[in-house]
């Protein structure tokens, strides 16, 4: 995958995660290790969690509960797309629950960059699906769970401003066993065409 080429080696990341894990004896040590480690996260997820790479998700402004759930799913190796295995299993393996909560708090408090519109025609199609669903196909309005402005709510992630390529890839991943905790999403996208998935992905990126 070309866009992921210039990234730090997994060994370097694992070393930092290991240091963080070894120091995880008190919650103060946990918080200090989180503060050090966000610099490592930033090398992929961008400054303050605002990603500039199409296949790397932004974490800024993400719902705390959702981030906690994902990091625990990486640590238990239950969320297992190829890139998650390559980039997130190593780094999450030694994290304590307190460190995971520390990352989630940090990113929930970061200001998300504004959405980016690239294809207004496609976004307009996506907006209709996002707001109304596709009644004849059993697709619920996305806003019912992800919020009127795609801002997210608790365990429902914030898709606003998320990279369209990443979103599209995740919507496809819900068709596979690789994201076992997305049961509602599995039902949601079951009857959607790739073009419809691309349209909602473009729409949420523009929010
Ligand atoms: C070497 C690059 C790299 C580093 C460093 C990295 N990540 Fe990731 N991360 C990724 C990629 C790539 C994905 C998405 C893979 C996919 O699902 O296609 C991801 C996904 C995630 C997700 C899921 C986001 C979502 O919307 O579901 C979270 C949460 C996350 N990373 C947190 C972190 C934290 C916290 C750190 C630092 C401790 C970190 N990452 C360091 C590459 C990285
Ligand atoms: C009934 C509630 C519900 C509805 C309706 C719903 N979602 Fe979700 N969505 C969720 C939940 C819960 C998750 C988290 C799944 C997980 O933990 O893996 C999720 C995850 C996602 C993700 C992954 C985010 C990430 O950062 O990796 C995307 C993208 C997404 N939804 C887009 C949509 C779109 C687009 C629609 C409308 C077509 C939609 N959702 C409708 C509940 C819903």
Short mmCIF file of C-alpha atoms and ligand atoms in Angstrom, two decimals, residues 57-58 62 66 69-70 73 79 81 129-130 133 139-146 155-159 162 166-168 170-171 174 179-185 188-189 192 196-197 200-201 204, ligand 2:
data_model
loop_
_atom_site.label_atom_id
_atom_site.label_comp_id
_atom_site.label_asym_id
_atom_site.label_seq_id
_atom_site.Cartn_x
_atom_site.Cartn_y
_atom_site.Cartn_z
CA UNK A 57 -8.16 7.71 10.16
CA UNK A 58 -8.29 11.01 12.03
CA UNK A 62 -13.45 11.08 18.17
CA UNK A 66 -15.51 4.38 20.56
CA UNK A 69 -13.48 0.01 22.26
CA UNK A 70 -11.27 0.03 19.16
CA UNK A 73 -10.35 -4.70 20.00
CA UNK A 79 -10.45 -6.22 14.92
CA UNK A 81 -8.02 -5.96 8.94
CA UNK A 129 -28.64 8.31 2.19
CA UNK A 130 -27.08 9.75 5.35
CA UNK A 133 -31.51 5.89 4.60
CA UNK A 139 -30.83 0.86 5.30
CA UNK A 140 -31.46 3.13 8.31
CA UNK A 141 -30.58 6.82 8.19
CA UNK A 142 -26.93 7.05 9.27
CA UNK A 143 -27.77 10.17 11.28
CA UNK A 144 -29.92 8.09 13.61
CA UNK A 145 -26.72 6.75 15.22
CA UNK A 146 -23.90 8.99 13.98
CA UNK A 155 -20.11 4.35 21.16
CA UNK A 156 -21.20 5.62 17.72
CA UNK A 157 -18.08 7.02 16.08
CA UNK A 158 -17.74 10.52 14.64
CA UNK A 159 -17.50 10.16 10.84
CA UNK A 162 -12.99 11.37 8.26
CA UNK A 166 -10.65 5.17 4.93
CA UNK A 167 -14.44 5.31 5.43
CA UNK A 168 -15.10 3.39 2.22
CA UNK A 170 -14.19 0.34 6.63
CA UNK A 171 -17.67 0.07 5.15
CA UNK A 174 -17.94 -4.63 7.79
CA UNK A 179 -14.59 -6.15 12.30
CA UNK A 180 -16.67 -8.43 14.52
CA UNK A 181 -18.08 -5.63 16.71
CA UNK A 182 -19.78 -3.75 13.94
CA UNK A 183 -22.93 -5.90 13.95
CA UNK A 184 -25.33 -2.99 13.36
CA UNK A 185 -23.06 -1.75 10.57
CA UNK A 188 -26.67 -1.45 7.58
CA UNK A 189 -24.40 -1.90 4.57
CA UNK A 192 -25.74 -1.08 -0.32
CA UNK A 196 -23.70 4.15 -2.53
CA UNK A 197 -20.93 3.40 -0.04
CA UNK A 200 -21.83 8.36 1.93
CA UNK A 201 -18.04 8.21 2.41
CA UNK A 204 -19.11 12.42 5.70
C1 LIG B 2 -28.05 1.53 14.35
C2 LIG B 2 -26.89 2.39 14.51
C3 LIG B 2 -26.05 2.72 13.30
C4 LIG B 2 -26.47 3.15 12.05
C5 LIG B 2 -27.89 3.37 11.56
C6 LIG B 2 -25.27 3.39 11.29
N1 LIG B 2 -24.16 3.12 12.05
FE1 LIG B 2 -22.21 3.29 11.46
N2 LIG B 2 -21.58 2.49 13.23
C7 LIG B 2 -22.40 2.13 14.27
C8 LIG B 2 -21.58 1.54 15.33
C9 LIG B 2 -22.07 1.00 16.66
C10 LIG B 2 -20.24 1.55 14.86
C11 LIG B 2 -18.99 1.05 15.60
C12 LIG B 2 -18.69 -0.37 15.18
C13 LIG B 2 -17.45 -0.95 15.82
O1 LIG B 2 -17.29 -0.81 17.04
O2 LIG B 2 -16.64 -1.54 15.09
C14 LIG B 2 -20.29 2.17 13.54
C15 LIG B 2 -19.16 2.36 12.76
C16 LIG B 2 -19.16 3.04 11.56
C17 LIG B 2 -17.99 3.37 10.79
C18 LIG B 2 -16.53 3.06 11.15
C19 LIG B 2 -15.87 4.29 11.66
C20 LIG B 2 -14.39 4.19 11.81
O3 LIG B 2 -13.82 5.22 12.21
O4 LIG B 2 -13.79 3.16 11.52
C21 LIG B 2 -18.41 4.06 9.69
C22 LIG B 2 -17.54 4.63 8.60
C23 LIG B 2 -19.84 4.13 9.75
N3 LIG B 2 -20.28 3.50 10.90
C24 LIG B 2 -20.63 4.76 8.80
C25 LIG B 2 -22.03 4.66 8.74
C26 LIG B 2 -22.83 5.07 7.61
C27 LIG B 2 -22.29 5.72 6.36
C28 LIG B 2 -24.13 4.78 7.92
C29 LIG B 2 -25.37 4.93 7.05
C30 LIG B 2 -25.31 4.28 5.75
C31 LIG B 2 -24.13 4.21 9.26
N4 LIG B 2 -22.83 4.14 9.72
C32 LIG B 2 -25.26 3.83 9.97
C33 LIG B 2 -23.76 2.30 14.33
C34 LIG B 2 -24.59 2.69 13.28
#
